[in-house]
Backbone as a printed PyTorch tensor [residue, N CA C, xyz], in Angstrom:
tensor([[[ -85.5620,  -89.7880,   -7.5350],
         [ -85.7560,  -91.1790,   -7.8920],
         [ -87.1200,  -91.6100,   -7.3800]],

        [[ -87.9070,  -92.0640,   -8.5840],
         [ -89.2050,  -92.2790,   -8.0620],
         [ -89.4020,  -93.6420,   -8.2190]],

        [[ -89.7370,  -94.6520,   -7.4410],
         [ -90.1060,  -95.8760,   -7.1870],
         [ -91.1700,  -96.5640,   -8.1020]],

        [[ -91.8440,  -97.1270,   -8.7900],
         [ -92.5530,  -98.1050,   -9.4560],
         [ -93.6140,  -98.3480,   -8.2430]],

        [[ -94.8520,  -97.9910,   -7.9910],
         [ -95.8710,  -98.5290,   -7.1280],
         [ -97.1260,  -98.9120,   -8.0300]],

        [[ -97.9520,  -99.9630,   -7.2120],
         [ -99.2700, -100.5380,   -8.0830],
         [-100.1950,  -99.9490,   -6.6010]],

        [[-101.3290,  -99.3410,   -7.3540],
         [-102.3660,  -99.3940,   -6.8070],
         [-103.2690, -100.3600,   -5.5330]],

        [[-103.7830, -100.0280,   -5.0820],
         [-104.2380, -100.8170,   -3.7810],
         [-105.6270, -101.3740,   -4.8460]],

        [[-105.7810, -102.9780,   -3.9200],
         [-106.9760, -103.1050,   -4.6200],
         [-107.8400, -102.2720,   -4.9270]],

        [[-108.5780, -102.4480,   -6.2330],
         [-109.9070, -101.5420,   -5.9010],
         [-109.6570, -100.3070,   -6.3860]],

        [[-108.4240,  -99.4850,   -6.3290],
         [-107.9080,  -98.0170,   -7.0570],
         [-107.6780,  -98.2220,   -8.3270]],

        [[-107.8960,  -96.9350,   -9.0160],
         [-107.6430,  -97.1830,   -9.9920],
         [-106.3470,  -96.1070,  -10.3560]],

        [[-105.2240,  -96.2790,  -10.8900],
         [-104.6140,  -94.8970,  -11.5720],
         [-105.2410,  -94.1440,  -12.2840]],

        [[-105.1140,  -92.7090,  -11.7940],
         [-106.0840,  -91.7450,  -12.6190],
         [-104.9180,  -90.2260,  -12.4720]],

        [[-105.5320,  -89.0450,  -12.7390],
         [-105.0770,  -88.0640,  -12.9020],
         [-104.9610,  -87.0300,  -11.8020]],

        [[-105.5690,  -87.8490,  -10.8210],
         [-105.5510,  -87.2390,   -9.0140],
         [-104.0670,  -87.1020,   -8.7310]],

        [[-103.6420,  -86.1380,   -8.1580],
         [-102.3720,  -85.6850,   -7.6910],
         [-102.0770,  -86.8760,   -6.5520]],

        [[-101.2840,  -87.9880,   -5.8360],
         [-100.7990,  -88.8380,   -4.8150],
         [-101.2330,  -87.4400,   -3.6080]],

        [[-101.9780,  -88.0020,   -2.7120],
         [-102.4770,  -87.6020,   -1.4730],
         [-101.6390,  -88.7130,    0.0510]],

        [[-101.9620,  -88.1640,    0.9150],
         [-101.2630,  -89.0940,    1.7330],
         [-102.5170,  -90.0530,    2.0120]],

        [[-103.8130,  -89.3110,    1.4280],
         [-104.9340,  -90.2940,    2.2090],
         [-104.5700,  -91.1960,    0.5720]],

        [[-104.2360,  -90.8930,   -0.2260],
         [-104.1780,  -92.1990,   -1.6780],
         [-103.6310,  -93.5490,   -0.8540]],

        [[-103.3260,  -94.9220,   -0.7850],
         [-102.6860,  -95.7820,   -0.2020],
         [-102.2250,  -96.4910,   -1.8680]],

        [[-101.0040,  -96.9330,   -1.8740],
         [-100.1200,  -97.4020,   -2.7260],
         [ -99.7480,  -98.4790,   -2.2260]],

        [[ -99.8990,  -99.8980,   -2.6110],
         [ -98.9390, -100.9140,   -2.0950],
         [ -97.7030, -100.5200,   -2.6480]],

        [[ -96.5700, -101.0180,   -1.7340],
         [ -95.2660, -101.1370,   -3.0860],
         [ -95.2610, -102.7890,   -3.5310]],

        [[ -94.4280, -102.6550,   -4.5090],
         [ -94.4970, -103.8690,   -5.4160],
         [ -93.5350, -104.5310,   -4.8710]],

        [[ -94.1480, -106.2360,   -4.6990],
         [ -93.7700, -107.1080,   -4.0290],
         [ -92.1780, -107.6980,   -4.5100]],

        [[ -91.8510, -107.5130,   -3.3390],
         [ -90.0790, -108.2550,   -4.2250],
         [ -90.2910, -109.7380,   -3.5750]],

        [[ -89.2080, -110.3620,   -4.7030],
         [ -88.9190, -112.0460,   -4.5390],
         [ -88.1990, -112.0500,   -3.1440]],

        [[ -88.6380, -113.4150,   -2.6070],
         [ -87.9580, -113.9760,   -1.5750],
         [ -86.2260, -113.9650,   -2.0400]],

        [[ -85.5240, -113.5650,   -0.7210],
         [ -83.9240, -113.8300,   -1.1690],
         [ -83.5140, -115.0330,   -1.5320]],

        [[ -84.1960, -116.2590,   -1.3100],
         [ -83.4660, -117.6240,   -1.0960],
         [ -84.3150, -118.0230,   -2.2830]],

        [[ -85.1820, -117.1670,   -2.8340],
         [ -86.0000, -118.0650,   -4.1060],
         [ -87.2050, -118.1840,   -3.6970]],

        [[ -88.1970, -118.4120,   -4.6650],
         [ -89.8630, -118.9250,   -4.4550],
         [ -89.5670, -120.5290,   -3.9820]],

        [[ -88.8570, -121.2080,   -4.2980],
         [ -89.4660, -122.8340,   -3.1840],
         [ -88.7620, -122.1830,   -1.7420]],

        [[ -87.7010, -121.5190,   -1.6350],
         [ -87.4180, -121.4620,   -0.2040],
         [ -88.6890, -120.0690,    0.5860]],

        [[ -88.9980, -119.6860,   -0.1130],
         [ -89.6680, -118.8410,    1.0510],
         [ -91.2130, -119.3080,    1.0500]],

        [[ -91.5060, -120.4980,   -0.0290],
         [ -92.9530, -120.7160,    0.3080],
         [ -92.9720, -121.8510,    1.1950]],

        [[ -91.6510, -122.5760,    1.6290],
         [ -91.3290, -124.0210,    1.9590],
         [ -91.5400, -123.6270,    3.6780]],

        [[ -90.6160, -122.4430,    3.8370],
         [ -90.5640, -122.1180,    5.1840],
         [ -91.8510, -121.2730,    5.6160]],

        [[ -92.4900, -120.6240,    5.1170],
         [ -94.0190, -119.9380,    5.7900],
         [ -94.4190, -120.4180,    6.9150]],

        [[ -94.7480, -120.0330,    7.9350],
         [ -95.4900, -120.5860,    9.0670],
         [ -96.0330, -121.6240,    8.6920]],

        [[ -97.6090, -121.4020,    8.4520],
         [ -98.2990, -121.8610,    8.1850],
         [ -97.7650, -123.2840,    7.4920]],

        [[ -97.3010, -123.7820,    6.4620],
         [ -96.7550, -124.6320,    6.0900],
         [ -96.2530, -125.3600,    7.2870]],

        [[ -95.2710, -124.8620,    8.4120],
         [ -94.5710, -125.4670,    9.0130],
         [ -95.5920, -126.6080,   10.3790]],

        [[ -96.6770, -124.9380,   10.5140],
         [ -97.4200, -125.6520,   11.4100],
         [ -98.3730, -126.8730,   10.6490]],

        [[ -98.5950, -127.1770,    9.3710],
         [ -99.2590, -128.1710,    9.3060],
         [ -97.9470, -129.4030,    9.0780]],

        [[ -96.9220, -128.9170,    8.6570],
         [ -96.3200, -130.3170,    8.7020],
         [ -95.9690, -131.2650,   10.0190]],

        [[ -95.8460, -129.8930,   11.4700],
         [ -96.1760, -130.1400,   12.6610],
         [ -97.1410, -130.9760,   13.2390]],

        [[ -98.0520, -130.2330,   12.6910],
         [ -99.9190, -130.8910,   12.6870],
         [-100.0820, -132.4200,   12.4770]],

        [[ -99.4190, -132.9590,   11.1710],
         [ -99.3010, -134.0370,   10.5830],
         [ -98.4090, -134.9830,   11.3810]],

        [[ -97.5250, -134.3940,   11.8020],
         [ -96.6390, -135.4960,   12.6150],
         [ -96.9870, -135.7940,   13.7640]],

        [[ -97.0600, -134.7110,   14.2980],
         [ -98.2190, -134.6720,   15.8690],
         [ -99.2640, -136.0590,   15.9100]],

        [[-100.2890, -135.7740,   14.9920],
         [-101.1830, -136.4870,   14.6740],
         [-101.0090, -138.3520,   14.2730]],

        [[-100.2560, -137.7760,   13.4300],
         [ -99.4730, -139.7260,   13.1630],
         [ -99.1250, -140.4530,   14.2630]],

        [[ -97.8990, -139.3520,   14.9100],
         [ -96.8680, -140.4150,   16.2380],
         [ -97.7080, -141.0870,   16.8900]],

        [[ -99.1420, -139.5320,   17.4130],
         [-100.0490, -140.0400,   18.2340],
         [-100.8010, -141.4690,   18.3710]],

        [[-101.4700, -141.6830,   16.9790],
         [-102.0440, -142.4340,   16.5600],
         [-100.8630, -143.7430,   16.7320]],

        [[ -99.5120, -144.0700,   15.9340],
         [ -99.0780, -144.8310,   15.9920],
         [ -98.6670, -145.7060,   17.5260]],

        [[ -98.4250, -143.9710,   18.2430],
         [ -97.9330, -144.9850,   19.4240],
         [ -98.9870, -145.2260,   20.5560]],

        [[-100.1740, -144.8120,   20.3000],
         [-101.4800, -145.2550,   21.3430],
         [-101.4180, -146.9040,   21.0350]],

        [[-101.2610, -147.1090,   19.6070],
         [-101.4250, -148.1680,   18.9620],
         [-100.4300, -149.1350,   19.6390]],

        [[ -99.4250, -148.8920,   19.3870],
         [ -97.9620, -149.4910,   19.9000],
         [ -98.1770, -149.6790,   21.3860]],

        [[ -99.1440, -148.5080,   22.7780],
         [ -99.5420, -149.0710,   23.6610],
         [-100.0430, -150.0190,   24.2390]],

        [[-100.9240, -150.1820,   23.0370],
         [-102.4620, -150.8870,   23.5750],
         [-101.9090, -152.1440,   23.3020]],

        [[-101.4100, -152.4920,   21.5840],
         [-101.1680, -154.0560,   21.3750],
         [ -99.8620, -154.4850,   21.7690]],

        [[ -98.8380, -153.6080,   22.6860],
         [ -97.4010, -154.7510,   22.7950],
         [ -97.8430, -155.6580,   23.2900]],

        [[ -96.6320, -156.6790,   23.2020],
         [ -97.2010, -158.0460,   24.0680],
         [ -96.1720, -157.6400,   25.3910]],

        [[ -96.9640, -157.9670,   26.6830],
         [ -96.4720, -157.4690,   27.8490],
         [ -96.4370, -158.7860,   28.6510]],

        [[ -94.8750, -158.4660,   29.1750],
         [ -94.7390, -160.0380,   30.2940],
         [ -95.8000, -159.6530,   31.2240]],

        [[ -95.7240, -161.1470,   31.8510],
         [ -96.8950, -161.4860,   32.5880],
         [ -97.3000, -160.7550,   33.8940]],

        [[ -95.8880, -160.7400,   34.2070],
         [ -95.8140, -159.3460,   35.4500],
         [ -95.5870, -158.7580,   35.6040]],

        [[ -96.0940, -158.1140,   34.5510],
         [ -96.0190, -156.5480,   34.1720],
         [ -97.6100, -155.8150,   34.8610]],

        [[ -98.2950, -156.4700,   35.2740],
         [ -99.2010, -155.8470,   35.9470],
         [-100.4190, -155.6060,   34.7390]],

        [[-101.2080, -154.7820,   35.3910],
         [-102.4870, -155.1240,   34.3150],
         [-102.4600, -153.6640,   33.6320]],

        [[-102.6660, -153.4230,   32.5350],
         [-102.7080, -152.3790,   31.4960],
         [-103.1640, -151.0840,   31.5480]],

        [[-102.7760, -149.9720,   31.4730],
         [-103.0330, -148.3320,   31.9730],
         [-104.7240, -148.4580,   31.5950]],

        [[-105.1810, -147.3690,   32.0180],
         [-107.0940, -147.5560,   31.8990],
         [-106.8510, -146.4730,   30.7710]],

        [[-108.1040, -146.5010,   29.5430],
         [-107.8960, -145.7980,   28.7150],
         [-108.4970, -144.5280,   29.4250]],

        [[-109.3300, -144.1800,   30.2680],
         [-109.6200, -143.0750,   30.6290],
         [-108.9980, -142.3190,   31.4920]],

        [[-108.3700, -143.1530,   32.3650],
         [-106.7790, -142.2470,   32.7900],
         [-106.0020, -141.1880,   31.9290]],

        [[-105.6730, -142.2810,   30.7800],
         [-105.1480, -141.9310,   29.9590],
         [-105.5900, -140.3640,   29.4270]],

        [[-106.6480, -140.7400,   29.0410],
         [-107.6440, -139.6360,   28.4770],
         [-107.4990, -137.9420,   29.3180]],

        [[-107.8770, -138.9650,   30.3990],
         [-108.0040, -137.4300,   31.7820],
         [-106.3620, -136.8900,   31.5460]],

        [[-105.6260, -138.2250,   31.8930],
         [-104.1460, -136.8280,   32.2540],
         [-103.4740, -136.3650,   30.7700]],

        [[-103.7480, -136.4830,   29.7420],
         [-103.9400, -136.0550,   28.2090],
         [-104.2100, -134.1320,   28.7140]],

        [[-106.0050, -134.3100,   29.2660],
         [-106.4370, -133.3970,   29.1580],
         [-105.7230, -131.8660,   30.4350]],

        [[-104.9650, -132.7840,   31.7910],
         [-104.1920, -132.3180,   32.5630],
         [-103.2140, -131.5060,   32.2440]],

        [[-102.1040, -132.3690,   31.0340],
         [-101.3390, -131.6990,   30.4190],
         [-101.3410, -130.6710,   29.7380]],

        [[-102.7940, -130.4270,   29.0810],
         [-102.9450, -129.0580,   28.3730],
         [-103.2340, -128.2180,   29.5770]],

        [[-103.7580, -128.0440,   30.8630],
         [-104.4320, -127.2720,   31.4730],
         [-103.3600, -126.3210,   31.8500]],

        [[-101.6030, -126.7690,   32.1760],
         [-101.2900, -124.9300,   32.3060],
         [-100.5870, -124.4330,   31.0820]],

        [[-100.7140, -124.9070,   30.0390],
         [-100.8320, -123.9070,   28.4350],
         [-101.9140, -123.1250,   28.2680]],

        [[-103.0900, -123.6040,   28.6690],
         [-104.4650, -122.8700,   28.3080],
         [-104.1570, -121.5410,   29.5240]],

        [[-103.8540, -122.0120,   30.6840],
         [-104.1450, -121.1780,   32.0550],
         [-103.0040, -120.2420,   31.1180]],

        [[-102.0730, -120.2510,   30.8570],
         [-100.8160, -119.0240,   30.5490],
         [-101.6480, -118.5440,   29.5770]],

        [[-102.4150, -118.9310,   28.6290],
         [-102.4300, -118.1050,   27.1620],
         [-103.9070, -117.1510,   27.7330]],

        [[-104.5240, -117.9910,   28.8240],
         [-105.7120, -116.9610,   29.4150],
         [-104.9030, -115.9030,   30.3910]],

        [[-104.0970, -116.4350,   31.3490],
         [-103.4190, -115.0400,   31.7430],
         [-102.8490, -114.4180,   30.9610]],

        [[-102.0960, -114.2570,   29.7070],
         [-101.3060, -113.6270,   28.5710],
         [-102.3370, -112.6360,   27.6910]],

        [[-103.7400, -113.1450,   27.7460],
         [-105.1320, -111.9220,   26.9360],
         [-105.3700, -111.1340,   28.5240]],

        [[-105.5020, -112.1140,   29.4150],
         [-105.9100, -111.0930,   30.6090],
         [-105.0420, -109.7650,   31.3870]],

        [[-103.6860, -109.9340,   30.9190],
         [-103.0780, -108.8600,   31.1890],
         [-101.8190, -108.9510,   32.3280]],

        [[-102.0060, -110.7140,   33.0870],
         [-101.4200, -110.8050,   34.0340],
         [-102.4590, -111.6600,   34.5310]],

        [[-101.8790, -111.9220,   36.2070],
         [-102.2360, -112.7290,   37.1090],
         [-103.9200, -111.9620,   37.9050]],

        [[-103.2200, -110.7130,   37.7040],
         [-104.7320, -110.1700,   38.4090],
         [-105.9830, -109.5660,   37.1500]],

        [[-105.9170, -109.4420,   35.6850],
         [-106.5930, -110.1910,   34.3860],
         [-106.8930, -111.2100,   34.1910]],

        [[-106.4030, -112.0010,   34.9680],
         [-106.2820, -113.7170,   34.9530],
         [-107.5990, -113.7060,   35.8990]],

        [[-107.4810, -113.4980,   36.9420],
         [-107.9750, -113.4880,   37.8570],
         [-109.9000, -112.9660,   37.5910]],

        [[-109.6730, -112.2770,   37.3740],
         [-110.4390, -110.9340,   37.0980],
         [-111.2450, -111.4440,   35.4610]],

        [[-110.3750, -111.9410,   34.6760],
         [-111.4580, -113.3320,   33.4050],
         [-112.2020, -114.3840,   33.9030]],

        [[-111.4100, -114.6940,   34.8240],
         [-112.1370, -116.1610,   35.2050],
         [-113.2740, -115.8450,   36.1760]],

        [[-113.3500, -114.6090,   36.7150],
         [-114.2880, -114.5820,   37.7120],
         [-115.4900, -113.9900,   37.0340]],

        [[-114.6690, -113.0080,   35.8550],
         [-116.2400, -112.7830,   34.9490],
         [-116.8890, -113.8530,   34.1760]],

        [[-115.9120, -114.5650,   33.6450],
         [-116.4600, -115.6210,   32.4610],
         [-116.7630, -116.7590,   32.8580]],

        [[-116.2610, -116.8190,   34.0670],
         [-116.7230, -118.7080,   34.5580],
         [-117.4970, -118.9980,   35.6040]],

        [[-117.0020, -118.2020,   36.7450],
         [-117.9600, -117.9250,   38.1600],
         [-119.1150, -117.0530,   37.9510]],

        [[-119.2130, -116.1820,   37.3230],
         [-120.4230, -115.1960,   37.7210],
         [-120.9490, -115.8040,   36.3410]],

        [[-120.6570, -116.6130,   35.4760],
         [-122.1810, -117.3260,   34.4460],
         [-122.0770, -118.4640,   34.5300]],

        [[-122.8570, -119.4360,   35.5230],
         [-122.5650, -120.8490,   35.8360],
         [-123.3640, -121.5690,   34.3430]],

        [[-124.1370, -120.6730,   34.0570],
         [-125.2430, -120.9350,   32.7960],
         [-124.1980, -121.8440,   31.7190]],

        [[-123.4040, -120.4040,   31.2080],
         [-122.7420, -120.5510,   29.8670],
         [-121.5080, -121.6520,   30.2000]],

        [[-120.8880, -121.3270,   31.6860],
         [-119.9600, -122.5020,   31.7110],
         [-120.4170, -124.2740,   31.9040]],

        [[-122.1820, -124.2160,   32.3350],
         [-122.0900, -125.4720,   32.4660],
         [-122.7350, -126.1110,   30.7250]],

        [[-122.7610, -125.2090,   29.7300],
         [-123.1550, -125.4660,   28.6770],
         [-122.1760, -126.4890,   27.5030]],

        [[-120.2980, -125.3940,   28.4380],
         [-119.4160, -126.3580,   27.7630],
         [-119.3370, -127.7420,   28.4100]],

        [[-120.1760, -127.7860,   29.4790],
         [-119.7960, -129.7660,   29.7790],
         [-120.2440, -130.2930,   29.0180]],

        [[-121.3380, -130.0970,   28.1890],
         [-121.5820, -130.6730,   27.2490],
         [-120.7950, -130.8330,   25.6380]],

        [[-120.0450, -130.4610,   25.0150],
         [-119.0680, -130.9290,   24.1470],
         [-117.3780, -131.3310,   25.3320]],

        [[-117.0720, -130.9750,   26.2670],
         [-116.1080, -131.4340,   26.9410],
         [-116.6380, -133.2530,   27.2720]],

        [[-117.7300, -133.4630,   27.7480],
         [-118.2480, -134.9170,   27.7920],
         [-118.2920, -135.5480,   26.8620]],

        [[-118.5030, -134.9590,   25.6670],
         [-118.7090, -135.8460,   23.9900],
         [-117.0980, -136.0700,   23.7110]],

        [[-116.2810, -134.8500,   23.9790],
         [-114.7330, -135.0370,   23.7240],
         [-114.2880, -136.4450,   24.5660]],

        [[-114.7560, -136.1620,   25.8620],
         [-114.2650, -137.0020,   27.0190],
         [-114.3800, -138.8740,   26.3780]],

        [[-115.8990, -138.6830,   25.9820],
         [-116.2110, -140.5030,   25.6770],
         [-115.5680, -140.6930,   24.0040]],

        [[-115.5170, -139.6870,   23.2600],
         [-114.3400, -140.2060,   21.8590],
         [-113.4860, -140.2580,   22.1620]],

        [[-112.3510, -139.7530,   23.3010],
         [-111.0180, -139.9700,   23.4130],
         [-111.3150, -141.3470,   24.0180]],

        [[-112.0150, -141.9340,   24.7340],
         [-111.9210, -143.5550,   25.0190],
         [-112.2580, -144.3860,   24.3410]],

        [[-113.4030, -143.7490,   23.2350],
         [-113.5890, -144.4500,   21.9260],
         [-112.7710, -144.5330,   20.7500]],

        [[-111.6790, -143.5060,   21.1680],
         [-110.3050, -144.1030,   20.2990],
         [-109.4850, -144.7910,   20.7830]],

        [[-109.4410, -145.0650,   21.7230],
         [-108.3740, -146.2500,   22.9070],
         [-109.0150, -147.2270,   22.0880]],

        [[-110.6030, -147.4860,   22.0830],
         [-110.8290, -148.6180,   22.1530],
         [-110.5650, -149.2990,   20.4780]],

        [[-110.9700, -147.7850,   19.6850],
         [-110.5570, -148.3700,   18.3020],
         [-109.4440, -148.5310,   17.7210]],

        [[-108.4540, -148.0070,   18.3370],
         [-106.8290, -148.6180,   18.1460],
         [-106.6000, -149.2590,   18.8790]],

        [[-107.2290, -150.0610,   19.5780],
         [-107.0300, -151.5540,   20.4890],
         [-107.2340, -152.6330,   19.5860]],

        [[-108.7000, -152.3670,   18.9720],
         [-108.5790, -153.2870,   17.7730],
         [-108.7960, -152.7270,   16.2990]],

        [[-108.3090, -151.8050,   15.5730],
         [-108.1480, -151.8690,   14.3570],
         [-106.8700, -151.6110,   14.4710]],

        [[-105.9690, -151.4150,   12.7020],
         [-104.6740, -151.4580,   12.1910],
         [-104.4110, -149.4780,   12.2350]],

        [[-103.5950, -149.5420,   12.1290],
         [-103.0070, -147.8470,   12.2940],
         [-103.9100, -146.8010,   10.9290]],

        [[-103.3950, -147.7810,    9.3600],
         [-103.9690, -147.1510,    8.7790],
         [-105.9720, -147.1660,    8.2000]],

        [[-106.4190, -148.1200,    9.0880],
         [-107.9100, -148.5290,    8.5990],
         [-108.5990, -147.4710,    9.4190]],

        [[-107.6140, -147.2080,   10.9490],
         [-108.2130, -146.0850,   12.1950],
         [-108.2360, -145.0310,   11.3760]],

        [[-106.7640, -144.2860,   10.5760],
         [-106.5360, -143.1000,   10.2500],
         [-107.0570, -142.6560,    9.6050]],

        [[-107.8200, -143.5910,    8.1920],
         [-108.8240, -142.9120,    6.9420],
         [-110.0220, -142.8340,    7.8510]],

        [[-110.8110, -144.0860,    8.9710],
         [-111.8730, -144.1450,    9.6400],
         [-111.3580, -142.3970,   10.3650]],

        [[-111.0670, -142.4580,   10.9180],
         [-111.0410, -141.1920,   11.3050],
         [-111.1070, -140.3600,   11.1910]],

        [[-110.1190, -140.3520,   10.0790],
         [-110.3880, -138.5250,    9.1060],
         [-111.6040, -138.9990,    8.0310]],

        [[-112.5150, -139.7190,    8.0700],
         [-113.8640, -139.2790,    7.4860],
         [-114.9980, -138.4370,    8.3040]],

        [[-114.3590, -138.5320,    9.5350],
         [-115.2610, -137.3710,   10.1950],
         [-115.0360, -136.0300,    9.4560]],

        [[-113.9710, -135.2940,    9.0880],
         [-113.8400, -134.0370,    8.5100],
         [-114.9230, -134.3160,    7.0660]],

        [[-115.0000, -135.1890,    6.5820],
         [-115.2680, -134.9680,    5.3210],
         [-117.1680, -135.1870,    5.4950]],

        [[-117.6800, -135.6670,    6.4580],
         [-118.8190, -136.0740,    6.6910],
         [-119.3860, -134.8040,    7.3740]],

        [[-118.2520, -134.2440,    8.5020],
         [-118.5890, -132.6470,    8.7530],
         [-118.9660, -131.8840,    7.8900]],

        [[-117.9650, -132.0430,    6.2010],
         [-117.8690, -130.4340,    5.4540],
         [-119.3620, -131.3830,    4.6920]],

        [[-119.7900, -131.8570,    4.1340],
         [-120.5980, -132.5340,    3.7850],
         [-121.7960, -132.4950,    4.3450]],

        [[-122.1510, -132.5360,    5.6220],
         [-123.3860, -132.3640,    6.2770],
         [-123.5170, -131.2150,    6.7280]],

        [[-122.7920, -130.5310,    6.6250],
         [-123.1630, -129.0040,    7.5850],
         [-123.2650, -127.5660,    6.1520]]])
């Protein structure tokens, strides 16, 4: 029983005897649950619908921070750069695991950071410079969902992507 195979890109069927160096894709079978269920669930798909919600709540509830109306003694209002800093706190032991997880462990861990950060003060003090530009837009979005509406911020906002693909 011989199987139905298509050629790898780029090959052509010809009169060459199948070699093991020949490469054959086999031919793609349908998802079990159907084409909308297996293109619905793909990663990728999932992580942008992730992406999207992530992104909204965010936006909505910085918003929902800044303008409730707050009794009187309730004390005076979180600083947006607090804010900002312990934002950036919270990512710091996800990053530290996924750098020990390439480094091999705690002593890879160890042993990255001392090549890549301590012994080139050069290249590491190069990233303060986009970490500082990050630093003053995350307070320049406090300040613009302090006073604009959820959706005037969200198009203002995402015209940076389009002014990026556009200018560069």
């Amino acid at each position: 029983a011989t199987s139905r195979r298509r050629p790898a890109a780029g090959m052509m069927r010809s009169s060459i005897p199948s070699t093991a160096a020949t490469a054959f894709i086999p031919e793609r079978k349908p998802h079990p649950g159907g084409w909308l269920w297996g293109e619905m669930f793909k990663l990728r798909n999932v992580v942008l619908v992730l992406l999207v919600a992530q992104t909204t709540s965010i936006v909505l509830l910085m918003r929902y921070s800044r303008t409730v109306v707050r009794p009187l003694d309730a004390g005076p209002m979180y600083l947006a750069s607090a804010a900002v800093f312990l934002a950036e706190v919270a990512k710091l032991p996800c990053c530290l695991y996924m750098v020990a997880r390439v480094g091999g462990g705690c002593r890879g861990f160890v042993e990255l950071l001392q090549s890549e950060v301590l012994n080139q003060p050069g290249e590491t003090l190069k990233c303060a410079v986009p970490a500082l530009a990050y630093t003053v837009q995350g307070n320049l979005l406090f300040a613009a969902l302090s006073n604009l509406d959820p959706p005037t911020y969200q198009i203002t906002y995402q015209t940076k992507t389009l002014f990026m693909a556009v200018f560069s």
